[in-house]
Amino acid sequence: MRRRLPGFLLAAPAWAWLAIFFVAPVAMVVWFSFGYKPSIFATQATDRLSFDRYAEVFSPTFFSTFQNTLWVGVVGTLLCFLIGLPVAYWMAVKAPPSRRGLLVALVMVPFWTNFLVRTIGWQVILSPEGWISTALQSVGFEPLAILNTRGAVLLGVVYNYLPLMILPLFVAFDRVNGPLREASKDLGAGKWTTFFRITLPLAQPGIIAGVLLVYIPLMGDYITATVLGGAKGNMVGQLVASQFQTAQNWALGSAMAVVLIIVIMLTVAIGAAVVWLATWPVRASHRLVIGAPATAPVPASASNREEVAA
């Protein structure tokens, strides 16, 4: 009789890939963060371990960059959600089924171009010599002065990461069963009630996936900040890249990367806790209790006797 292999062996290649290309590099970054830069020609040394690099990370200069990165990450993710939600809902529910494939392809069109090329394209558009600035000046406005600001970085990240929000939301809305919405309407619920009580809760997995797909890479993005932000749009990704590539201080760059990972994990946990607490009253009011004692009906004879006595 043929012996069956254990089920976990089927996932062994995936676990090996994850261990080699994710766990091991992250562990090396954490190890380097406790080291130091021994000389001007060396990148790192770990013969003396300390938390000195983390103390440098939390200096006022770097701490302000972390604050700016967190602001751009949270606001950029929120804007992608607010813009992507109605677009994905229209694509999945309102658009004709025969055209949904075309609409998904149009959402994917920006990914056919290199990330850096798309960002440089926005640099050309937002420059004081660009066509938008020229059009504004032709009608009497001042030249466009948004380039090299935090607003330009925010505009760039929303443009670059918006498809990553639309696609999971589209899949989530597309999987919501149509008869459930029809049943809600037949029971007297309006469009907004059906959306917030039926469609949106059932699409929660897609919302979570879209938020994570946008927020996590956005926090580490340094191309958009470098091209569109200049000195006023610094983000932590730029600092990490500069420490590894320019300053050759791998210990400090590793400490910045570790702090960035911790910040991302903490903000995701805090956001999940806030959403859970905010939606708890709604979940509690709609909780189904099985086995609850029902009110005993009044016998017909007793009700008749009461009527006669009255």
PDB file of C-alpha atoms in Angstrom:
ATOM      1  CA  MET A   1       0.000   0.000   0.000  1.00  0.00           C
ATOM      2  CA  ARG A   2       1.423   3.341  -1.039  1.00  0.00           C
ATOM      3  CA  ARG A   3       2.238   5.628   1.858  1.00  0.00           C
ATOM      4  CA  ARG A   4       0.947   9.187   1.521  1.00  0.00           C
ATOM      5  CA  LEU A   5       3.336  12.058   2.105  1.00  0.00           C
ATOM      6  CA  PRO A   6       2.585  14.492   4.941  1.00  0.00           C
ATOM      7  CA  GLY A   7       0.610  17.508   3.794  1.00  0.00           C
ATOM      8  CA  PHE A   8       3.157  20.042   5.034  1.00  0.00           C
ATOM      9  CA  LEU A   9       5.714  18.755   2.515  1.00  0.00           C
ATOM     10  CA  LEU A  10       3.635  20.261  -0.280  1.00  0.00           C
ATOM     11  CA  ALA A  11       4.332  23.711   1.186  1.00  0.00           C
ATOM     12  CA  ALA A  12       8.054  23.027   1.712  1.00  0.00           C
ATOM     13  CA  PRO A  13       9.184  24.877  -1.466  1.00  0.00           C
ATOM     14  CA  ALA A  14       7.185  27.961  -0.472  1.00  0.00           C
ATOM     15  CA  TRP A  15       8.583  27.882   3.069  1.00  0.00           C
ATOM     16  CA  ALA A  16      12.120  27.478   1.731  1.00  0.00           C
ATOM     17  CA  TRP A  17      11.653  30.408  -0.647  1.00  0.00           C
ATOM     18  CA  LEU A  18      10.279  32.544   2.175  1.00  0.00           C
ATOM     19  CA  ALA A  19      13.113  31.604   4.517  1.00  0.00           C
ATOM     20  CA  ILE A  20      15.900  32.247   1.982  1.00  0.00           C
ATOM     21  CA  PHE A  21      14.656  35.424   0.349  1.00  0.00           C
ATOM     22  CA  PHE A  22      12.729  37.083   3.218  1.00  0.00           C
ATOM     23  CA  VAL A  23      13.578  35.796   6.687  1.00  0.00           C
ATOM     24  CA  ALA A  24      17.338  35.578   6.111  1.00  0.00           C
ATOM     25  CA  PRO A  25      17.725  39.094   4.585  1.00  0.00           C
ATOM     26  CA  VAL A  26      15.590  40.673   7.311  1.00  0.00           C
ATOM     27  CA  ALA A  27      17.594  38.847   9.977  1.00  0.00           C
ATOM     28  CA  MET A  28      20.817  40.188   8.441  1.00  0.00           C
ATOM     29  CA  VAL A  29      19.428  43.731   8.459  1.00  0.00           C
ATOM     30  CA  VAL A  30      18.490  43.376  12.130  1.00  0.00           C
ATOM     31  CA  TRP A  31      21.980  42.025  12.913  1.00  0.00           C
ATOM     32  CA  PHE A  32      23.725  44.865  11.061  1.00  0.00           C
ATOM     33  CA  SER A  33      21.598  47.439  12.923  1.00  0.00           C
ATOM     34  CA  PHE A  34      23.464  46.625  16.154  1.00  0.00           C
ATOM     35  CA  GLY A  35      26.856  47.224  14.536  1.00  0.00           C
ATOM     36  CA  TYR A  36      28.715  50.359  13.495  1.00  0.00           C
ATOM     37  CA  LYS A  37      30.735  51.873  10.647  1.00  0.00           C
ATOM     38  CA  PRO A  38      34.382  51.163  11.530  1.00  0.00           C
ATOM     39  CA  SER A  39      36.065  53.462   9.025  1.00  0.00           C
ATOM     40  CA  ILE A  40      35.434  55.649   6.030  1.00  0.00           C
ATOM     41  CA  PHE A  41      36.246  52.799   3.629  1.00  0.00           C
ATOM     42  CA  ALA A  42      34.264  50.066   5.434  1.00  0.00           C
ATOM     43  CA  THR A  43      30.514  49.610   5.380  1.00  0.00           C
ATOM     44  CA  GLN A  44      29.790  47.866   8.682  1.00  0.00           C
ATOM     45  CA  ALA A  45      31.233  45.875  11.568  1.00  0.00           C
ATOM     46  CA  THR A  46      29.526  43.787  14.244  1.00  0.00           C
ATOM     47  CA  ASP A  47      32.376  42.994  16.638  1.00  0.00           C
ATOM     48  CA  ARG A  48      30.856  45.482  19.118  1.00  0.00           C
ATOM     49  CA  LEU A  49      27.077  45.390  19.417  1.00  0.00           C
ATOM     50  CA  SER A  50      25.073  48.329  20.764  1.00  0.00           C
ATOM     51  CA  PHE A  51      21.879  50.357  20.358  1.00  0.00           C
ATOM     52  CA  ASP A  52      23.789  53.492  19.326  1.00  0.00           C
ATOM     53  CA  ARG A  53      22.458  53.397  15.776  1.00  0.00           C
ATOM     54  CA  TYR A  54      18.882  53.403  17.054  1.00  0.00           C
ATOM     55  CA  ALA A  55      19.692  56.452  19.154  1.00  0.00           C
ATOM     56  CA  GLU A  56      20.848  58.179  15.944  1.00  0.00           C
ATOM     57  CA  VAL A  57      17.644  57.186  14.187  1.00  0.00           C
ATOM     58  CA  PHE A  58      15.535  58.930  16.837  1.00  0.00           C
ATOM     59  CA  SER A  59      17.511  62.147  16.601  1.00  0.00           C
ATOM     60  CA  PRO A  60      15.437  65.249  15.688  1.00  0.00           C
ATOM     61  CA  THR A  61      16.714  65.267  12.088  1.00  0.00           C
ATOM     62  CA  PHE A  62      15.619  61.728  11.278  1.00  0.00           C
ATOM     63  CA  PHE A  63      12.526  61.771  13.506  1.00  0.00           C
ATOM     64  CA  SER A  64      10.938  64.564  11.463  1.00  0.00           C
ATOM     65  CA  THR A  65      11.428  62.442   8.341  1.00  0.00           C
ATOM     66  CA  PHE A  66       9.643  59.542  10.023  1.00  0.00           C
ATOM     67  CA  GLN A  67       6.747  61.856  10.861  1.00  0.00           C
ATOM     68  CA  ASN A  68       6.548  63.033   7.253  1.00  0.00           C
ATOM     69  CA  THR A  69       6.648  59.431   5.988  1.00  0.00           C
ATOM     70  CA  LEU A  70       3.857  58.379   8.322  1.00  0.00           C
ATOM     71  CA  TRP A  71       1.727  61.351   7.236  1.00  0.00           C
ATOM     72  CA  VAL A  72       2.212  60.603   3.538  1.00  0.00           C
ATOM     73  CA  GLY A  73       1.570  56.887   4.083  1.00  0.00           C
ATOM     74  CA  VAL A  74      -1.655  57.300   6.044  1.00  0.00           C
ATOM     75  CA  VAL A  75      -3.101  60.143   3.947  1.00  0.00           C
ATOM     76  CA  GLY A  76      -2.036  58.507   0.675  1.00  0.00           C
ATOM     77  CA  THR A  77      -3.666  55.200   1.638  1.00  0.00           C
ATOM     78  CA  LEU A  78      -6.836  56.989   2.741  1.00  0.00           C
ATOM     79  CA  LEU A  79      -7.042  58.916  -0.542  1.00  0.00           C
ATOM     80  CA  CYS A  80      -6.484  55.732  -2.560  1.00  0.00           C
ATOM     81  CA  PHE A  81      -9.321  54.089  -0.617  1.00  0.00           C
ATOM     82  CA  LEU A  82     -11.718  57.014  -1.037  1.00  0.00           C
ATOM     83  CA  ILE A  83     -10.981  57.222  -4.778  1.00  0.00           C
ATOM     84  CA  GLY A  84     -10.749  53.503  -5.458  1.00  0.00           C
ATOM     85  CA  LEU A  85     -13.908  52.458  -3.587  1.00  0.00           C
ATOM     86  CA  PRO A  86     -16.482  54.121  -5.878  1.00  0.00           C
ATOM     87  CA  VAL A  87     -14.470  53.212  -8.979  1.00  0.00           C
ATOM     88  CA  ALA A  88     -14.267  49.528  -8.004  1.00  0.00           C
ATOM     89  CA  TYR A  89     -17.947  49.460  -7.007  1.00  0.00           C
ATOM     90  CA  TRP A  90     -19.004  50.937 -10.338  1.00  0.00           C
ATOM     91  CA  MET A  91     -16.804  48.481 -12.241  1.00  0.00           C
ATOM     92  CA  ALA A  92     -18.131  45.435 -10.365  1.00  0.00           C
ATOM     93  CA  VAL A  93     -21.815  46.346  -9.929  1.00  0.00           C
ATOM     94  CA  LYS A  94     -22.896  49.085 -12.324  1.00  0.00           C
ATOM     95  CA  ALA A  95     -20.760  48.491 -15.419  1.00  0.00           C
ATOM     96  CA  PRO A  96     -22.023  45.974 -17.994  1.00  0.00           C
ATOM     97  CA  PRO A  97     -20.454  42.528 -17.495  1.00  0.00           C
ATOM     98  CA  SER A  98     -19.214  42.499 -21.089  1.00  0.00           C
ATOM     99  CA  ARG A  99     -17.029  45.561 -20.430  1.00  0.00           C
ATOM    100  CA  ARG A 100     -15.564  44.649 -17.049  1.00  0.00           C
ATOM    101  CA  GLY A 101     -12.562  42.906 -18.559  1.00  0.00           C
ATOM    102  CA  LEU A 102     -11.757  46.034 -20.572  1.00  0.00           C
ATOM    103  CA  LEU A 103     -12.110  48.217 -17.469  1.00  0.00           C
ATOM    104  CA  VAL A 104      -9.734  45.989 -15.496  1.00  0.00           C
ATOM    105  CA  ALA A 105      -7.238  46.198 -18.367  1.00  0.00           C
ATOM    106  CA  LEU A 106      -7.481  50.001 -18.323  1.00  0.00           C
ATOM    107  CA  VAL A 107      -6.744  50.007 -14.589  1.00  0.00           C
ATOM    108  CA  MET A 108      -3.664  47.877 -15.282  1.00  0.00           C
ATOM    109  CA  VAL A 109      -2.388  50.136 -18.082  1.00  0.00           C
ATOM    110  CA  PRO A 110      -0.056  52.189 -15.805  1.00  0.00           C
ATOM    111  CA  PHE A 111       1.767  48.985 -14.838  1.00  0.00           C
ATOM    112  CA  TRP A 112       2.759  48.516 -18.449  1.00  0.00           C
ATOM    113  CA  THR A 113       5.209  51.380 -17.932  1.00  0.00           C
ATOM    114  CA  ASN A 114       8.186  51.435 -15.603  1.00  0.00           C
ATOM    115  CA  PHE A 115       7.519  52.901 -12.135  1.00  0.00           C
ATOM    116  CA  LEU A 116      10.338  55.423 -12.489  1.00  0.00           C
ATOM    117  CA  VAL A 117       9.212  56.519 -15.956  1.00  0.00           C
ATOM    118  CA  ARG A 118       5.675  57.162 -14.708  1.00  0.00           C
ATOM    119  CA  THR A 119       6.983  59.245 -11.822  1.00  0.00           C
ATOM    120  CA  ILE A 120       9.290  61.266 -14.064  1.00  0.00           C
ATOM    121  CA  GLY A 121       6.283  61.897 -16.294  1.00  0.00           C
ATOM    122  CA  TRP A 122       4.576  63.602 -13.363  1.00  0.00           C
ATOM    123  CA  GLN A 123       7.732  65.639 -12.805  1.00  0.00           C
ATOM    124  CA  VAL A 124       7.420  66.945 -16.344  1.00  0.00           C
ATOM    125  CA  ILE A 125       3.711  67.676 -15.905  1.00  0.00           C
ATOM    126  CA  LEU A 126       4.093  69.490 -12.571  1.00  0.00           C
ATOM    127  CA  SER A 127       7.189  71.501 -13.446  1.00  0.00           C
ATOM    128  CA  PRO A 128       6.843  75.318 -13.766  1.00  0.00           C
ATOM    129  CA  GLU A 129       7.560  74.889 -17.491  1.00  0.00           C
ATOM    130  CA  GLY A 130       5.015  72.077 -17.945  1.00  0.00           C
ATOM    131  CA  TRP A 131       1.826  72.305 -19.951  1.00  0.00           C
ATOM    132  CA  ILE A 132      -0.387  72.729 -16.863  1.00  0.00           C
ATOM    133  CA  SER A 133       1.681  75.659 -15.635  1.00  0.00           C
ATOM    134  CA  THR A 134       1.751  77.162 -19.125  1.00  0.00           C
ATOM    135  CA  ALA A 135      -2.043  76.876 -19.421  1.00  0.00           C
ATOM    136  CA  LEU A 136      -2.515  78.556 -16.048  1.00  0.00           C
ATOM    137  CA  GLN A 137      -0.200  81.407 -16.977  1.00  0.00           C
ATOM    138  CA  SER A 138      -2.050  81.942 -20.241  1.00  0.00           C
ATOM    139  CA  VAL A 139      -5.223  82.805 -18.297  1.00  0.00           C
ATOM    140  CA  GLY A 140      -3.474  85.054 -15.801  1.00  0.00           C
ATOM    141  CA  PHE A 141      -2.501  82.676 -12.955  1.00  0.00           C
ATOM    142  CA  GLU A 142       0.913  82.271 -11.362  1.00  0.00           C
ATOM    143  CA  PRO A 143       3.259  79.478 -12.486  1.00  0.00           C
ATOM    144  CA  LEU A 144       2.567  76.104 -10.911  1.00  0.00           C
ATOM    145  CA  ALA A 145       4.640  75.720  -7.747  1.00  0.00           C
ATOM    146  CA  ILE A 146       3.673  72.248  -6.537  1.00  0.00           C
ATOM    147  CA  LEU A 147       6.834  70.428  -7.608  1.00  0.00           C
ATOM    148  CA  ASN A 148       9.336  69.606  -4.836  1.00  0.00           C
ATOM    149  CA  THR A 149       6.663  69.769  -2.147  1.00  0.00           C
ATOM    150  CA  ARG A 150       4.934  67.191   0.030  1.00  0.00           C
ATOM    151  CA  GLY A 151       1.769  67.715  -2.020  1.00  0.00           C
ATOM    152  CA  ALA A 152       3.564  66.558  -5.154  1.00  0.00           C
ATOM    153  CA  VAL A 153       4.754  63.428  -3.341  1.00  0.00           C
ATOM    154  CA  LEU A 154       1.203  62.734  -2.196  1.00  0.00           C
ATOM    155  CA  LEU A 155      -0.124  63.169  -5.728  1.00  0.00           C
ATOM    156  CA  GLY A 156       2.556  60.831  -7.069  1.00  0.00           C
ATOM    157  CA  VAL A 157       1.955  58.033  -4.574  1.00  0.00           C
ATOM    158  CA  VAL A 158      -1.819  58.161  -5.096  1.00  0.00           C
ATOM    159  CA  TYR A 159      -1.324  57.861  -8.844  1.00  0.00           C
ATOM    160  CA  ASN A 160       1.250  55.051  -8.550  1.00  0.00           C
ATOM    161  CA  TYR A 161      -0.583  52.940  -5.965  1.00  0.00           C
ATOM    162  CA  LEU A 162      -4.240  53.531  -6.833  1.00  0.00           C
ATOM    163  CA  PRO A 163      -4.509  50.401  -9.053  1.00  0.00           C
ATOM    164  CA  LEU A 164      -3.350  48.276  -6.105  1.00  0.00           C
ATOM    165  CA  MET A 165      -6.404  49.512  -4.224  1.00  0.00           C
ATOM    166  CA  ILE A 166      -8.917  49.237  -7.077  1.00  0.00           C
ATOM    167  CA  LEU A 167      -8.151  45.638  -8.071  1.00  0.00           C
ATOM    168  CA  PRO A 168      -8.782  43.940  -4.671  1.00  0.00           C
ATOM    169  CA  LEU A 169     -11.878  46.063  -4.136  1.00  0.00           C
ATOM    170  CA  PHE A 170     -13.168  45.125  -7.580  1.00  0.00           C
ATOM    171  CA  VAL A 171     -12.709  41.410  -6.856  1.00  0.00           C
ATOM    172  CA  ALA A 172     -14.410  41.780  -3.473  1.00  0.00           C
ATOM    173  CA  PHE A 173     -17.413  43.655  -4.865  1.00  0.00           C
ATOM    174  CA  ASP A 174     -17.666  41.283  -7.819  1.00  0.00           C
ATOM    175  CA  ARG A 175     -17.956  38.305  -5.466  1.00  0.00           C
ATOM    176  CA  VAL A 176     -20.767  39.837  -3.426  1.00  0.00           C
ATOM    177  CA  ASN A 177     -23.836  37.846  -4.328  1.00  0.00           C
ATOM    178  CA  GLY A 178     -26.320  39.894  -6.350  1.00  0.00           C
ATOM    179  CA  PRO A 179     -29.418  38.193  -4.890  1.00  0.00           C
ATOM    180  CA  LEU A 180     -28.364  39.368  -1.427  1.00  0.00           C
ATOM    181  CA  ARG A 181     -28.600  42.980  -2.547  1.00  0.00           C
ATOM    182  CA  GLU A 182     -31.910  42.300  -4.257  1.00  0.00           C
ATOM    183  CA  ALA A 183     -33.242  40.628  -1.112  1.00  0.00           C
ATOM    184  CA  SER A 184     -32.201  43.624   0.943  1.00  0.00           C
ATOM    185  CA  LYS A 185     -34.084  45.947  -1.375  1.00  0.00           C
ATOM    186  CA  ASP A 186     -37.157  43.675  -1.349  1.00  0.00           C
ATOM    187  CA  LEU A 187     -37.175  43.882   2.452  1.00  0.00           C
ATOM    188  CA  GLY A 188     -37.387  47.658   2.312  1.00  0.00           C
ATOM    189  CA  ALA A 189     -33.747  48.722   2.605  1.00  0.00           C
ATOM    190  CA  GLY A 190     -32.631  51.665   0.511  1.00  0.00           C
ATOM    191  CA  LYS A 191     -29.527  51.881  -1.646  1.00  0.00           C
ATOM    192  CA  TRP A 192     -27.311  53.354   1.067  1.00  0.00           C
ATOM    193  CA  THR A 193     -28.562  50.907   3.702  1.00  0.00           C
ATOM    194  CA  THR A 194     -27.927  47.981   1.360  1.00  0.00           C
ATOM    195  CA  PHE A 195     -24.448  49.238   0.597  1.00  0.00           C
ATOM    196  CA  PHE A 196     -23.394  49.803   4.207  1.00  0.00           C
ATOM    197  CA  ARG A 197     -25.205  46.796   5.721  1.00  0.00           C
ATOM    198  CA  ILE A 198     -24.729  44.156   3.001  1.00  0.00           C
ATOM    199  CA  THR A 199     -22.202  45.040   0.304  1.00  0.00           C
ATOM    200  CA  LEU A 200     -19.490  46.759   2.344  1.00  0.00           C
ATOM    201  CA  PRO A 201     -19.293  44.145   5.155  1.00  0.00           C
ATOM    202  CA  LEU A 202     -19.080  41.306   2.624  1.00  0.00           C
ATOM    203  CA  ALA A 203     -16.288  43.175   0.803  1.00  0.00           C
ATOM    204  CA  GLN A 204     -14.202  43.512   3.978  1.00  0.00           C
ATOM    205  CA  PRO A 205     -11.461  41.027   2.862  1.00  0.00           C
ATOM    206  CA  GLY A 206     -10.869  43.051  -0.295  1.00  0.00           C
ATOM    207  CA  ILE A 207     -10.726  46.292   1.686  1.00  0.00           C
ATOM    208  CA  ILE A 208      -8.117  44.841   4.036  1.00  0.00           C
ATOM    209  CA  ALA A 209      -6.067  43.493   1.139  1.00  0.00           C
ATOM    210  CA  GLY A 210      -6.198  46.814  -0.722  1.00  0.00           C
ATOM    211  CA  VAL A 211      -5.159  48.844   2.325  1.00  0.00           C
ATOM    212  CA  LEU A 212      -2.200  46.552   3.038  1.00  0.00           C
ATOM    213  CA  LEU A 213      -1.124  46.393  -0.611  1.00  0.00           C
ATOM    214  CA  VAL A 214      -1.019  50.199  -0.747  1.00  0.00           C
ATOM    215  CA  TYR A 215       0.185  51.183   2.726  1.00  0.00           C
ATOM    216  CA  ILE A 216       3.126  48.798   3.175  1.00  0.00           C
ATOM    217  CA  PRO A 217       5.009  49.520  -0.101  1.00  0.00           C
ATOM    218  CA  LEU A 218       4.050  53.205   0.060  1.00  0.00           C
ATOM    219  CA  MET A 219       5.814  53.599   3.412  1.00  0.00           C
ATOM    220  CA  GLY A 220       9.048  52.289   1.902  1.00  0.00           C
ATOM    221  CA  ASP A 221       8.807  54.150  -1.404  1.00  0.00           C
ATOM    222  CA  TYR A 222      11.723  56.490  -2.104  1.00  0.00           C
ATOM    223  CA  ILE A 223      11.516  56.934  -5.886  1.00  0.00           C
ATOM    224  CA  THR A 224       8.410  59.119  -5.741  1.00  0.00           C
ATOM    225  CA  ALA A 225       9.822  61.234  -2.926  1.00  0.00           C
ATOM    226  CA  THR A 226      13.163  61.657  -4.699  1.00  0.00           C
ATOM    227  CA  VAL A 227      11.683  62.637  -8.068  1.00  0.00           C
ATOM    228  CA  LEU A 228       8.740  64.782  -6.941  1.00  0.00           C
ATOM    229  CA  GLY A 229       9.537  65.859  -3.398  1.00  0.00           C
ATOM    230  CA  GLY A 230      13.063  67.177  -3.415  1.00  0.00           C
ATOM    231  CA  ALA A 231      14.291  68.374  -0.024  1.00  0.00           C
ATOM    232  CA  LYS A 232      10.728  69.062   1.221  1.00  0.00           C
ATOM    233  CA  GLY A 233       9.393  65.582   0.526  1.00  0.00           C
ATOM    234  CA  ASN A 234      11.943  63.424   2.310  1.00  0.00           C
ATOM    235  CA  MET A 235      10.779  59.960   3.308  1.00  0.00           C
ATOM    236  CA  VAL A 236      12.461  57.201   5.256  1.00  0.00           C
ATOM    237  CA  GLY A 237      13.037  55.157   2.119  1.00  0.00           C
ATOM    238  CA  GLN A 238      15.318  57.900   0.826  1.00  0.00           C
ATOM    239  CA  LEU A 239      17.329  57.902   4.059  1.00  0.00           C
ATOM    240  CA  VAL A 240      17.741  54.119   4.009  1.00  0.00           C
ATOM    241  CA  ALA A 241      18.822  54.143   0.361  1.00  0.00           C
ATOM    242  CA  SER A 242      21.277  56.998   0.933  1.00  0.00           C
ATOM    243  CA  GLN A 243      22.871  55.257   3.916  1.00  0.00           C
ATOM    244  CA  PHE A 244      23.402  52.042   1.933  1.00  0.00           C
ATOM    245  CA  GLN A 245      24.385  53.567  -1.416  1.00  0.00           C
ATOM    246  CA  THR A 246      25.973  56.955  -0.709  1.00  0.00           C
ATOM    247  CA  ALA A 247      27.140  57.139   2.914  1.00  0.00           C
ATOM    248  CA  GLN A 248      28.053  53.417   2.974  1.00  0.00           C
ATOM    249  CA  ASN A 249      26.850  53.236   6.579  1.00  0.00           C
ATOM    250  CA  TRP A 250      25.021  49.925   6.554  1.00  0.00           C
ATOM    251  CA  ALA A 251      24.551  49.861  10.332  1.00  0.00           C
ATOM    252  CA  LEU A 252      22.631  53.142  10.417  1.00  0.00           C
ATOM    253  CA  GLY A 253      20.675  52.253   7.294  1.00  0.00           C
ATOM    254  CA  SER A 254      19.737  48.887   8.821  1.00  0.00           C
ATOM    255  CA  ALA A 255      18.564  50.568  12.029  1.00  0.00           C
ATOM    256  CA  MET A 256      16.379  52.919   9.983  1.00  0.00           C
ATOM    257  CA  ALA A 257      14.943  49.974   8.073  1.00  0.00           C
ATOM    258  CA  VAL A 258      14.165  48.066  11.274  1.00  0.00           C
ATOM    259  CA  VAL A 259      12.454  51.103  12.812  1.00  0.00           C
ATOM    260  CA  LEU A 260      10.450  51.546   9.604  1.00  0.00           C
ATOM    261  CA  ILE A 261       9.296  47.904   9.767  1.00  0.00           C
ATOM    262  CA  ILE A 262       8.263  48.348  13.404  1.00  0.00           C
ATOM    263  CA  VAL A 263       6.382  51.569  12.588  1.00  0.00           C
ATOM    264  CA  ILE A 264       4.496  49.839   9.764  1.00  0.00           C
ATOM    265  CA  MET A 265       3.544  46.910  11.996  1.00  0.00           C
ATOM    266  CA  LEU A 266       2.429  49.192  14.828  1.00  0.00           C
ATOM    267  CA  THR A 267       0.324  51.447  12.602  1.00  0.00           C
ATOM    268  CA  VAL A 268      -1.352  48.441  10.968  1.00  0.00           C
ATOM    269  CA  ALA A 269      -2.125  46.964  14.402  1.00  0.00           C
ATOM    270  CA  ILE A 270      -3.423  50.291  15.733  1.00  0.00           C
ATOM    271  CA  GLY A 271      -5.557  50.834  12.620  1.00  0.00           C
ATOM    272  CA  ALA A 272      -7.033  47.334  12.918  1.00  0.00           C
ATOM    273  CA  ALA A 273      -7.811  47.908  16.606  1.00  0.00           C
ATOM    274  CA  VAL A 274      -9.478  51.260  15.883  1.00  0.00           C
ATOM    275  CA  VAL A 275     -11.648  49.760  13.128  1.00  0.00           C
ATOM    276  CA  TRP A 276     -12.585  46.818  15.346  1.00  0.00           C
ATOM    277  CA  LEU A 277     -13.590  49.083  18.226  1.00  0.00           C
ATOM    278  CA  ALA A 278     -15.490  51.465  15.916  1.00  0.00           C
ATOM    279  CA  THR A 279     -17.516  48.640  14.350  1.00  0.00           C
ATOM    280  CA  TRP A 280     -18.112  46.698  17.568  1.00  0.00           C
ATOM    281  CA  PRO A 281     -21.480  48.371  18.378  1.00  0.00           C
ATOM    282  CA  VAL A 282     -22.742  47.528  14.891  1.00  0.00           C
ATOM    283  CA  ARG A 283     -21.627  43.908  15.199  1.00  0.00           C
ATOM    284  CA  ALA A 284     -23.141  43.609  18.668  1.00  0.00           C
ATOM    285  CA  SER A 285     -26.518  44.979  17.537  1.00  0.00           C
ATOM    286  CA  HIS A 286     -26.690  42.467  14.674  1.00  0.00           C
ATOM    287  CA  ARG A 287     -25.487  39.446  16.608  1.00  0.00           C
ATOM    288  CA  LEU A 288     -27.737  36.396  16.308  1.00  0.00           C
ATOM    289  CA  VAL A 289     -28.245  34.576  19.615  1.00  0.00           C
ATOM    290  CA  ILE A 290     -29.200  30.935  19.099  1.00  0.00           C
ATOM    291  CA  GLY A 291     -31.338  29.350  21.777  1.00  0.00           C
ATOM    292  CA  ALA A 292     -32.701  32.594  23.239  1.00  0.00           C
ATOM    293  CA  PRO A 293     -36.001  32.059  25.070  1.00  0.00           C
ATOM    294  CA  ALA A 294     -38.909  33.240  23.008  1.00  0.00           C
ATOM    295  CA  THR A 295     -41.915  35.036  24.454  1.00  0.00           C
ATOM    296  CA  ALA A 296     -44.727  32.557  25.003  1.00  0.00           C
ATOM    297  CA  PRO A 297     -47.818  33.391  22.937  1.00  0.00           C
ATOM    298  CA  VAL A 298     -51.031  34.164  24.745  1.00  0.00           C
ATOM    299  CA  PRO A 299     -53.557  31.336  24.306  1.00  0.00           C
ATOM    300  CA  ALA A 300     -56.566  32.201  22.198  1.00  0.00           C
ATOM    301  CA  SER A 301     -59.005  31.103  24.895  1.00  0.00           C
ATOM    302  CA  ALA A 302     -57.368  33.352  27.490  1.00  0.00           C
ATOM    303  CA  SER A 303     -57.490  36.345  25.157  1.00  0.00           C
ATOM    304  CA  ASN A 304     -61.151  35.645  24.445  1.00  0.00           C
ATOM    305  CA  ARG A 305     -61.934  35.525  28.165  1.00  0.00           C
ATOM    306  CA  GLU A 306     -60.192  38.869  28.657  1.00  0.00           C
ATOM    307  CA  GLU A 307     -62.258  40.399  25.863  1.00  0.00           C
ATOM    308  CA  VAL A 308     -65.491  39.061  27.348  1.00  0.00           C
ATOM    309  CA  ALA A 309     -64.575  40.320  30.825  1.00  0.00           C
ATOM    310  CA  ALA A 310     -63.872  43.738  29.388  1.00  0.00           C
TER     311      ALA A 310
END
